[in-house]
CSV table of C-alpha atoms and ligand atoms in Angstrom, one decimal:
chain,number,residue,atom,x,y,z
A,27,UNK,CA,-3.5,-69.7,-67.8
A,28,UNK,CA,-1.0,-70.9,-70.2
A,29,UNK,CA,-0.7,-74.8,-70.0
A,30,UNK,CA,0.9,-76.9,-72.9
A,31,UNK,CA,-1.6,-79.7,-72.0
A,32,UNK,CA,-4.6,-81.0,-70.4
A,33,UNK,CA,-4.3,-81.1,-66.5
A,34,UNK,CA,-6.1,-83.2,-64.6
A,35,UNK,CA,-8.7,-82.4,-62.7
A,36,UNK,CA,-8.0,-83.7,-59.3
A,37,UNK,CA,-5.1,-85.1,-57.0
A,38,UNK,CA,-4.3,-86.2,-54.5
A,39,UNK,CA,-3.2,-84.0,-51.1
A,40,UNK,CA,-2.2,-84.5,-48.0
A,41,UNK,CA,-4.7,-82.9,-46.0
A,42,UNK,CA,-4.1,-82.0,-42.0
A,43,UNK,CA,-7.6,-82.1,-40.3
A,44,UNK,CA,-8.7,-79.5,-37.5
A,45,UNK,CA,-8.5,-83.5,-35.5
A,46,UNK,CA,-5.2,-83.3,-36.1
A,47,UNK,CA,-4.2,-85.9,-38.6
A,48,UNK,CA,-2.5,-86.5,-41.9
A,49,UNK,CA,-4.8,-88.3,-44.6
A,50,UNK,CA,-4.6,-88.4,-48.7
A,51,UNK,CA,-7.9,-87.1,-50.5
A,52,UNK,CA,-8.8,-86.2,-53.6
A,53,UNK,CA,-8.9,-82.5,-54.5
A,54,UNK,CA,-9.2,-80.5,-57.4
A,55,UNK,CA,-6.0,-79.4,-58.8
A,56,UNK,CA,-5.3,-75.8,-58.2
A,57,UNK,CA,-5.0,-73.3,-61.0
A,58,UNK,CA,-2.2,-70.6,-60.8
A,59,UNK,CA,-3.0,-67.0,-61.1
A,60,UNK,CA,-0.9,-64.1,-62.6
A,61,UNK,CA,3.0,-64.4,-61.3
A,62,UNK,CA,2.0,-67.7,-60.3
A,63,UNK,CA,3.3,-71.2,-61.5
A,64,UNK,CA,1.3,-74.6,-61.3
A,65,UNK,CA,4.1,-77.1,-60.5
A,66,UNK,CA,3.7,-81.1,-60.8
A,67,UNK,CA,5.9,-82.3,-57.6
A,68,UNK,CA,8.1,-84.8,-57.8
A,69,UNK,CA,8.9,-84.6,-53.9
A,70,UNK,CA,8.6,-82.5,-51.1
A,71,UNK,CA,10.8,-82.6,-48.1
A,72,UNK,CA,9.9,-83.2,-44.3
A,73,UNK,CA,10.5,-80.5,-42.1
A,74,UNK,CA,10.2,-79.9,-38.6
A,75,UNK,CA,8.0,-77.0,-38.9
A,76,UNK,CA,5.5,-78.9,-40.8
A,77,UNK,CA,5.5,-80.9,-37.5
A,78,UNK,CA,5.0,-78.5,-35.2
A,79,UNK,CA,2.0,-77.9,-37.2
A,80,UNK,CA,1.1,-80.9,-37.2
A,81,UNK,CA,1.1,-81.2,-33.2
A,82,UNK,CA,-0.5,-77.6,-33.1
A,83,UNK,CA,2.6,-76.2,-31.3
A,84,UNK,CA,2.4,-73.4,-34.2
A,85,UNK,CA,-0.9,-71.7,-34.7
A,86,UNK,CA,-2.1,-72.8,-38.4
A,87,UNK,CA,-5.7,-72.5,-40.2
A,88,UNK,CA,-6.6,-76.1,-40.6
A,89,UNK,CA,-7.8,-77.8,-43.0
A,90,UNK,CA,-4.3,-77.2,-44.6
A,91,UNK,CA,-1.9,-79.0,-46.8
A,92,UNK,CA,1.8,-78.6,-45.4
A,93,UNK,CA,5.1,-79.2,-47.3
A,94,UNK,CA,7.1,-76.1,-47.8
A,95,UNK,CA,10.4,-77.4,-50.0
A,96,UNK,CA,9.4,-79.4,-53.6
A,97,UNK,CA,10.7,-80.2,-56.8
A,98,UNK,CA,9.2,-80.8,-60.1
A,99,UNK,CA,8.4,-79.5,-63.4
A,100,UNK,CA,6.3,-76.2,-64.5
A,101,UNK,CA,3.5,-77.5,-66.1
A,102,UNK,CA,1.2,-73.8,-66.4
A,103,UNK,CA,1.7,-70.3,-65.3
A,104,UNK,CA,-0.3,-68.0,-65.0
A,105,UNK,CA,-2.5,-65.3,-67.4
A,106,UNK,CA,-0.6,-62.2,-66.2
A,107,UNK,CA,2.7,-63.6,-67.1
A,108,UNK,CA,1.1,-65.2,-70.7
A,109,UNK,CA,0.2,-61.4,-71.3
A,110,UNK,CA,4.1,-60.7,-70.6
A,111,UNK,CA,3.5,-58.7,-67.7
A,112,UNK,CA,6.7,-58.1,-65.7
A,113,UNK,CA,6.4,-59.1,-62.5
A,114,UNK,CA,10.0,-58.4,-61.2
A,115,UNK,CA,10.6,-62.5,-60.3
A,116,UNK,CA,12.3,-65.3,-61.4
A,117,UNK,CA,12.0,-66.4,-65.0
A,118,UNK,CA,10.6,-69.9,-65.5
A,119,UNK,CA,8.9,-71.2,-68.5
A,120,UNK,CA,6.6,-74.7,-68.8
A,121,UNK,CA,8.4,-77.5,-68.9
A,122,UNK,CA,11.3,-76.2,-66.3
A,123,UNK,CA,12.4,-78.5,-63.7
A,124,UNK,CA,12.2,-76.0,-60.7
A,125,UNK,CA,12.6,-76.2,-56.7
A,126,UNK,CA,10.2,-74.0,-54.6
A,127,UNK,CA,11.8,-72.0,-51.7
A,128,UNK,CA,9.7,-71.7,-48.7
A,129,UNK,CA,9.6,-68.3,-48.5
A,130,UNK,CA,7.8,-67.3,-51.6
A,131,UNK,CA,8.5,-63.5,-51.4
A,132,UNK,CA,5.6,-60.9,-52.4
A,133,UNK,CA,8.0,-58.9,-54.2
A,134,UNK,CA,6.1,-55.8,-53.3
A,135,UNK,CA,6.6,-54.9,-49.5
A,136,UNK,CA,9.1,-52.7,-48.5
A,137,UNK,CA,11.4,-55.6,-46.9
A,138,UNK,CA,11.2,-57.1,-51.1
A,139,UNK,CA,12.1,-53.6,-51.8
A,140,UNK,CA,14.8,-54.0,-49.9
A,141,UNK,CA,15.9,-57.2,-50.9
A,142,UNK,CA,15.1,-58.8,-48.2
A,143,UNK,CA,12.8,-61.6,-49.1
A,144,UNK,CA,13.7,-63.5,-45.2
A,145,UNK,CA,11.8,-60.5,-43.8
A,146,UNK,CA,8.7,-59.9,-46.4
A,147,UNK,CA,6.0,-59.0,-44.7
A,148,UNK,CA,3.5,-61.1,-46.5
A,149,UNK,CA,4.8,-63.6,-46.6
A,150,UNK,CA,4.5,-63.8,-42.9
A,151,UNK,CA,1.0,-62.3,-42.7
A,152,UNK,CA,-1.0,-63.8,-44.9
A,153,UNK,CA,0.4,-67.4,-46.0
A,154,UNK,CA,2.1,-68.0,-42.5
A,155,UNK,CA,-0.9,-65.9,-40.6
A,156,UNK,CA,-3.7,-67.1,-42.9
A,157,UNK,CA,-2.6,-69.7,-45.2
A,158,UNK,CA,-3.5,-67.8,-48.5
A,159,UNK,CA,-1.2,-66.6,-51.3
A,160,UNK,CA,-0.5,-62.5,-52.0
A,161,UNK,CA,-4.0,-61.9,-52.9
A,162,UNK,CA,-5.8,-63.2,-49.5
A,163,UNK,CA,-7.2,-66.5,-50.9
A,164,UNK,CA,-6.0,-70.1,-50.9
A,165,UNK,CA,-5.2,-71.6,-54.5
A,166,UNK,CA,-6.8,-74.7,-52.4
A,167,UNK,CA,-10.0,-76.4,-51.5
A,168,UNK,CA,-11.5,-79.7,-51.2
A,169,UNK,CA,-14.3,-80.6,-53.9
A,170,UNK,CA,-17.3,-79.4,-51.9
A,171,UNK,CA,-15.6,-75.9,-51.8
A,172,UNK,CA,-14.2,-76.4,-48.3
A,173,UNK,CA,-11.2,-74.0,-48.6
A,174,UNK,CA,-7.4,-75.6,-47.6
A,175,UNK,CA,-5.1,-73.5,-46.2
A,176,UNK,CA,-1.7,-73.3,-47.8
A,177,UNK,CA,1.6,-73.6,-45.7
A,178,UNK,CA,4.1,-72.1,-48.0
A,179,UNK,CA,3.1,-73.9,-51.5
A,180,UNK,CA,1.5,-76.9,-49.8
A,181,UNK,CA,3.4,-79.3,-51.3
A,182,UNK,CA,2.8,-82.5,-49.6
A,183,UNK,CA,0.6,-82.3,-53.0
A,184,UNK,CA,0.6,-83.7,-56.4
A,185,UNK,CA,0.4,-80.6,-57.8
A,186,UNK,CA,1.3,-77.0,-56.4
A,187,UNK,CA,0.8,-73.7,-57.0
A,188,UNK,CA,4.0,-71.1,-56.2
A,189,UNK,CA,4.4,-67.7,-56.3
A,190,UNK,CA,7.2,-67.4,-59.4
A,191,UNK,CA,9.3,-65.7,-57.5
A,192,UNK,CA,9.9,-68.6,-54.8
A,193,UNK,CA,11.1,-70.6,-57.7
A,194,UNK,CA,14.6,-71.5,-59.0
A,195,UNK,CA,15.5,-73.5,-62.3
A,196,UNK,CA,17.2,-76.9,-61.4
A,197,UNK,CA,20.5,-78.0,-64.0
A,198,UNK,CA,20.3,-81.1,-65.7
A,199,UNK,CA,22.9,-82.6,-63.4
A,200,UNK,CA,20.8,-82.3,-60.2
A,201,UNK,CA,18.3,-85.1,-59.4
A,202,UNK,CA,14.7,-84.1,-59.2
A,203,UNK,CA,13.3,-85.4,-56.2
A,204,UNK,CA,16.5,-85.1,-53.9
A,205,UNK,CA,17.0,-81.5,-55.0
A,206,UNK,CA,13.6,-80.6,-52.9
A,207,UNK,CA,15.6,-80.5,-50.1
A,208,UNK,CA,17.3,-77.1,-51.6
A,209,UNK,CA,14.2,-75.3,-51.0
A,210,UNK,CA,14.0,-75.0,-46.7
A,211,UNK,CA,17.1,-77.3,-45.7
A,212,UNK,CA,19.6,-75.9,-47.8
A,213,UNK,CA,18.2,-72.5,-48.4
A,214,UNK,CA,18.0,-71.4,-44.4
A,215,UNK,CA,21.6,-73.1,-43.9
A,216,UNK,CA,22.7,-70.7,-46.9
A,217,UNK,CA,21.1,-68.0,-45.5
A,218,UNK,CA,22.6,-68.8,-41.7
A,219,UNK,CA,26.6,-69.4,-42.8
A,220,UNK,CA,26.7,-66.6,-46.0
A,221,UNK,CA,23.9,-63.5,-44.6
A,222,UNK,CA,24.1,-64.2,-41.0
A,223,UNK,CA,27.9,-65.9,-40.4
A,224,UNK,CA,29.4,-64.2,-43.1
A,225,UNK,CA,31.3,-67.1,-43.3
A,226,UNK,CA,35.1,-67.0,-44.7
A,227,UNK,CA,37.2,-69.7,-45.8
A,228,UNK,CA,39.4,-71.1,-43.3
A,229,UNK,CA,36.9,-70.5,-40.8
A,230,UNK,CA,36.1,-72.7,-38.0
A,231,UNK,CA,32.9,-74.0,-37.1
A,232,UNK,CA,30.8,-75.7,-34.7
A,233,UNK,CA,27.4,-76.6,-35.1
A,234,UNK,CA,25.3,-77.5,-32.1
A,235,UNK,CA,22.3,-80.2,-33.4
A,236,UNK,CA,22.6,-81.9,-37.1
A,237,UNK,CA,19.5,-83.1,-37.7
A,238,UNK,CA,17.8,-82.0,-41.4
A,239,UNK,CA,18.9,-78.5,-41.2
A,240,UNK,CA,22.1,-78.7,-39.0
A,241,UNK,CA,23.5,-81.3,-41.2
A,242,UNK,CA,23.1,-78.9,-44.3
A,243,UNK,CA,25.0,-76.3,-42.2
A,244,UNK,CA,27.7,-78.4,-42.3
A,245,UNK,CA,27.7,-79.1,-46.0
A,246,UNK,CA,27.2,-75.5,-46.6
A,247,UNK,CA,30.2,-74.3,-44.6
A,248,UNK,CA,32.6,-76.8,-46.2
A,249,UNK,CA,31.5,-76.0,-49.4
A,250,UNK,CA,31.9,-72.6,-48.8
A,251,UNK,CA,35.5,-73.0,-47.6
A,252,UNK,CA,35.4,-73.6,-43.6
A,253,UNK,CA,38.5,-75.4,-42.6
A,254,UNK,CA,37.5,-77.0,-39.4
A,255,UNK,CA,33.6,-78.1,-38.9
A,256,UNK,CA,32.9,-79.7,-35.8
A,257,UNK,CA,29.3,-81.0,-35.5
A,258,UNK,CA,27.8,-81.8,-32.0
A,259,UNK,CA,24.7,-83.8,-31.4
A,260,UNK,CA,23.5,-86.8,-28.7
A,261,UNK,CA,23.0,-88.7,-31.9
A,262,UNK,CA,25.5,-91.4,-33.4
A,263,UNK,CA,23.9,-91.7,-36.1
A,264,UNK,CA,23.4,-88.2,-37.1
A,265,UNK,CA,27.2,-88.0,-35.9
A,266,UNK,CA,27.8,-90.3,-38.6
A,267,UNK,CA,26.3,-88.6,-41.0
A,268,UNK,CA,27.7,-85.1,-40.5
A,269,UNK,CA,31.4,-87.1,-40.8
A,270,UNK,CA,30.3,-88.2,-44.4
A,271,UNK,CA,28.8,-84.8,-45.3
A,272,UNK,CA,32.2,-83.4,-44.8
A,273,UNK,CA,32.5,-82.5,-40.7
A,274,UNK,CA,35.7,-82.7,-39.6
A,275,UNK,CA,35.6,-83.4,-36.4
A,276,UNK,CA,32.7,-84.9,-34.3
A,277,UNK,CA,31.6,-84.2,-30.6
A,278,UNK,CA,29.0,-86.8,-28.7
A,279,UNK,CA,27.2,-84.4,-26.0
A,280,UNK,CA,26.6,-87.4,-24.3
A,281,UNK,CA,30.4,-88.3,-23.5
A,282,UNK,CA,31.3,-85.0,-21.6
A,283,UNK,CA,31.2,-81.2,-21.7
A,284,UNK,CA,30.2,-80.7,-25.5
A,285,UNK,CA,31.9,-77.1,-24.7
A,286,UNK,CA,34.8,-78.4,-23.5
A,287,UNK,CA,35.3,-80.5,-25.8
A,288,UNK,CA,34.7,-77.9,-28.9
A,289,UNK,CA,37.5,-76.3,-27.1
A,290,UNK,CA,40.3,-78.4,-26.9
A,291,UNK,CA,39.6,-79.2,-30.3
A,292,UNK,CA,40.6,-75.8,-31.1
A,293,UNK,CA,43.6,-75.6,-28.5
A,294,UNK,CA,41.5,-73.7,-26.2
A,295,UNK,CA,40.8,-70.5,-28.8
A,296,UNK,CA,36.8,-72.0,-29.5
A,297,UNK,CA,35.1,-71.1,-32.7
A,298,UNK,CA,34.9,-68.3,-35.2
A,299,UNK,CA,31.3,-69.5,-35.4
A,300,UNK,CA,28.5,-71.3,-33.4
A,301,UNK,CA,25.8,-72.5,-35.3
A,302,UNK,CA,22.5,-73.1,-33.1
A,303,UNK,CA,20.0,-75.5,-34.9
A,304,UNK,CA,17.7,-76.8,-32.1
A,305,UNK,CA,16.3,-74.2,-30.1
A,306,UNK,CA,16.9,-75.5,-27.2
A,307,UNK,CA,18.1,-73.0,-24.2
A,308,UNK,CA,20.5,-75.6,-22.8
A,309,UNK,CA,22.3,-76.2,-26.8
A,310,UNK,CA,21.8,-72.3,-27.1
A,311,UNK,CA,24.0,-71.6,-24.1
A,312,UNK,CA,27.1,-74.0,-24.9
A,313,UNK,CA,26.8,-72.7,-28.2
A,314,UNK,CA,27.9,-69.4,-26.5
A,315,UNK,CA,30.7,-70.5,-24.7
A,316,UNK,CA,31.9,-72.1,-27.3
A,317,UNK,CA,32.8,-68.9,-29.4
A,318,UNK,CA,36.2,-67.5,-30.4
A,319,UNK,CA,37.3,-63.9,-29.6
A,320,UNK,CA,35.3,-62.0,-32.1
A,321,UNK,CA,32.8,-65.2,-32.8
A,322,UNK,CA,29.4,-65.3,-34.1
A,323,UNK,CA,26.7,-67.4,-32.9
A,324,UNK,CA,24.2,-67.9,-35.3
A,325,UNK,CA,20.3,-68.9,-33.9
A,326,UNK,CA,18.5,-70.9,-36.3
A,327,UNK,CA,16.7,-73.6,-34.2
A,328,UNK,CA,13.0,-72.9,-33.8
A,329,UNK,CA,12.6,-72.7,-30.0
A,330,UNK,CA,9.5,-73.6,-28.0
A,331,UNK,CA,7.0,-70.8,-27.1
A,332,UNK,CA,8.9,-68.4,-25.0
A,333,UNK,CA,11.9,-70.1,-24.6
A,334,UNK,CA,14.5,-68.2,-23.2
A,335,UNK,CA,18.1,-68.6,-22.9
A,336,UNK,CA,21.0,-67.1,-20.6
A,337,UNK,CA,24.0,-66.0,-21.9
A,338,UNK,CA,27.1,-64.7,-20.5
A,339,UNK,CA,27.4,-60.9,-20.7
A,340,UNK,CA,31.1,-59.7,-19.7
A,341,UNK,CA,32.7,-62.2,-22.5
A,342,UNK,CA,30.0,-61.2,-25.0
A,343,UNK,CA,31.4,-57.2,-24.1
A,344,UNK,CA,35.0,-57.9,-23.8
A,345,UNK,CA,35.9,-60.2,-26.4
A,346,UNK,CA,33.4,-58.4,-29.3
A,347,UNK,CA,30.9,-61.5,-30.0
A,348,UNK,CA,27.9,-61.7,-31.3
A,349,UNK,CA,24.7,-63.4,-31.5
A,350,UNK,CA,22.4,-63.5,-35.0
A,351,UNK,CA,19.3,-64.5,-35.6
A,352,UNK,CA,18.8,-66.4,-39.4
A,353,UNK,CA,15.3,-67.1,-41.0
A,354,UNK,CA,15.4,-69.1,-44.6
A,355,UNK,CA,17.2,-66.7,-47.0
A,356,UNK,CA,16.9,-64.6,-49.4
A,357,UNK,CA,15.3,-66.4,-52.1
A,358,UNK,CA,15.6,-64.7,-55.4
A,359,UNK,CA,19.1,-64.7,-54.5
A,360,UNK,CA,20.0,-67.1,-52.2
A,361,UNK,CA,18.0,-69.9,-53.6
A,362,UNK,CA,19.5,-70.0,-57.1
A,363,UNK,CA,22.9,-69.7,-55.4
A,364,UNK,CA,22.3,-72.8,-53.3
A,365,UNK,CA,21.1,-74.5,-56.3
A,366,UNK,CA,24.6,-73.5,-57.8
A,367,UNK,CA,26.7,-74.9,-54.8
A,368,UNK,CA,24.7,-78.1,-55.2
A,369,UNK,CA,25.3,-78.3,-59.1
A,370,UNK,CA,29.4,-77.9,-58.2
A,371,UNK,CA,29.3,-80.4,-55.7
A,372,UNK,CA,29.3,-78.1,-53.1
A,373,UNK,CA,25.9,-80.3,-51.2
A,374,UNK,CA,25.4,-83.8,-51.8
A,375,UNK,CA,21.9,-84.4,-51.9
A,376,UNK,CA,21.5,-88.0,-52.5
A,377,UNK,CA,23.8,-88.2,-49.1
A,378,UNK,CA,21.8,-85.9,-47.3
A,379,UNK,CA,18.2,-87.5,-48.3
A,380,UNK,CA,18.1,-90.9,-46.4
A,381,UNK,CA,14.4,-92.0,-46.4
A,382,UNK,CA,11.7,-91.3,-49.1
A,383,UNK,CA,8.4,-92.5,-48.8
A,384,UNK,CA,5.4,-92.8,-51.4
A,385,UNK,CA,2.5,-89.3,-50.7
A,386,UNK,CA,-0.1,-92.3,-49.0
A,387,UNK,CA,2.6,-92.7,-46.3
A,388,UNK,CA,2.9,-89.6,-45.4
A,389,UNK,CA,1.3,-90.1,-41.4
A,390,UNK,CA,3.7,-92.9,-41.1
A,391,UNK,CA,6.7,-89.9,-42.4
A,392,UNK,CA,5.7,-87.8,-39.7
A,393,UNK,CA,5.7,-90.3,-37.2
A,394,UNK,CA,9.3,-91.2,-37.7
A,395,UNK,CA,10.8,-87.5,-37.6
A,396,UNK,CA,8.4,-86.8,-34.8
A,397,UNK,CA,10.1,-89.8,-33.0
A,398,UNK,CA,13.5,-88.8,-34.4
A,399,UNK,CA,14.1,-91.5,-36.7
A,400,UNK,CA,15.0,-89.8,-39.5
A,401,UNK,CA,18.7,-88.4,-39.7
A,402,UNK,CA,19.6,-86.2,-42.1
A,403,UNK,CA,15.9,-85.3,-44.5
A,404,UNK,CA,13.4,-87.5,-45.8
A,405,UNK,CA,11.4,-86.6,-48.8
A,406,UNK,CA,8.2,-87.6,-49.6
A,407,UNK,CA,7.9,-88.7,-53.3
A,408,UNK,CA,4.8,-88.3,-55.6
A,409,UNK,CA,5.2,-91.2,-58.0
B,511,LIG,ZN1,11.4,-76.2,-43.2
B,512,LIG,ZN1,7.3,-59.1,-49.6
């Protein structure tokens, strides 16, 4: 391992229980192995997905550390990379302010092959299946050799270990703990309005739900070009905040028919594309009907189990629409290209991260996006 100083040798973690709840402990800090990078976190950003987690709505190997989108600084890589192996990833050095994706591709499955890091196939079975990096084993354990699972990097962490290839180098201009955002936030709206929209300026947009990731759809598809964005949510507040993170138009669902409404906001014609973000079957279905001839609805919202959803089959036919799945991005590529966007001014971050909260209160930081408190991201910071 290559490391320009003395690392300590424990931190502090938030560790997720098989009881179920969030607590900081001390753990050893974790050493990076070859294509690896130790990274001191600044922040990490919430997610939903941690949550459902958390509330055991996703199957996880607990004891685990969650946080899958950080920032911080390279502080040690590891021995195969010293030896100047090439390991076909990113190039980061020590001292590099980096942000981690969360998907933290294998480079070595036929879907890396392919370029298609959303779809690598470790990635989903052996950190999302098991919680361990590429060789089968967790970089984590506690300090009587208990072994922490890892969701994505485990970030929610002083200190994280990340495949190099989930990593992207962070400009001077961007600030280091908003910029954690970039990695799951940013990164699946990139992937959702460039891979799965295809997204051309002077398109017109809907998106249905803008909490943490819907409201970076918005930002995404302004900054990419889209002429009309027209956010829908139940929320005033997260209303609010779309306006200021560029949507031009805002529907309450609560007022009316959220499809009629998108409708006669575009003189009846509806919406190149529909931008799903909660997973719901009731938001997936007036997402639907609220597409263009030709449109694209764009699934991104987790849903529920085996949620399903009804949709309308003789306009789907007739008037050429279709519906698209999106799942994170490409990283290698994706990643440092949302980092770009954001270092042109293409996503405010410091608008788009509302609440940060010190690592110890990290149960009270679930607690609030659990009871929807939180618009737009919070972050949690490491001090
Ligand atoms: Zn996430
Ligand atoms: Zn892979």
């Amino acid at each position: 391992m290559r490391s320009p100083g003395t690392l300590p040798a424990t931190m502090r973690a938030a560790v997720l229980s098989a009881d179920g709840v969030v607590r900081v402990e001390r753990i050893p800090v974790p050493r990076p192995r070859s294509t690896e990078a130790l990274v001191r976190v600044h922040a990490c950003g919430l997610c939903h997905t941690d949550l459902h987690v958390l509330k055991n709505e996703v199957g996880f190997p607990k004891p685990c550390v969650l946080g899958h989108e950080v920032s911080g600084v390279v502080v040690a890589l590891g021995d195969a990379r010293d030896a100047g192996v090439d390991t076909g990833a990113v190039d980061v050095g020590v001292g590099d302010r980096v942000v981690g994706g969360f998907i933290m591709p294998c480079t070595d499955c036929s879907a890396c092959h392919d370029g298609r890091d959303d779809l690598c196939e470790r990635f989903f079975s052996m950190n999302r299946g098991n919680g361990t990096l590429y060789d089968g084993e967790s970089r984590l354990a506690r300090a009587d050799g208990e072994t922490l699972a890892m969701y994505s990097m485990a970030g929610l962490a002083e200190y994280c270990v990340v495949p190099v290839s989930g990593l992207a180098r962070l400009p001077d201009g961007l600030p280091v703990d908003a910029s954690a955002i970039l990695g799951c936030a940013a990164m699946t709206a990139y992937g959702a309005v460039v891979r799965a929209a295809e997204l051309s300026p002077g398109s017109t947009v809907a998106v249905v739900a803008t909490g943490g990731v819907g409201s970076s759809v918005v930002q995404v598809a302004r900054g990419l070009g889209a002429a009309r964005v027209i956010a829908v949510d139940v929320d005033a507040d997260k209303l609010a905040l779309a306006s200021m993170l560029g949507a031009t138009d805002v529907v309450d669902s609560r007022a009316g028919d959220p499809v009629a409404a998108v409708r006669a906001l575009t003189g009846g014609a509806g919406v190149d594309i529909a931008f799903e973000a909660l997973g719901r079957a009731e938001t997936f279905e007036q997402a639907s009907r609220m597409l263009a001839d030709g449109g694209r609805l764009v699934a991104i919202g987790i849903a529920a189990g085996t949620t399903t959803a009804a949709v309308e089959i003789t306009p789907l036919v007739r008037r050429s629409q279709r519906i698209i799945g999106s799942y994170g991005a490409r990283t290698r590529v994706d990643l440092p290209a949302v980092v770009a966007l954001a270092a042109r001014g293409g996503f405010d971050l410091e608008h788009a991260v509302t609440r940060r909260y010190p690592l110890e209160e990290v149960a009270t930081a679930f607690d609030d996006l659990g009871a929807g408190r939180i618009r737009g991201r919070a972050v949690v910071t490491m001090g």
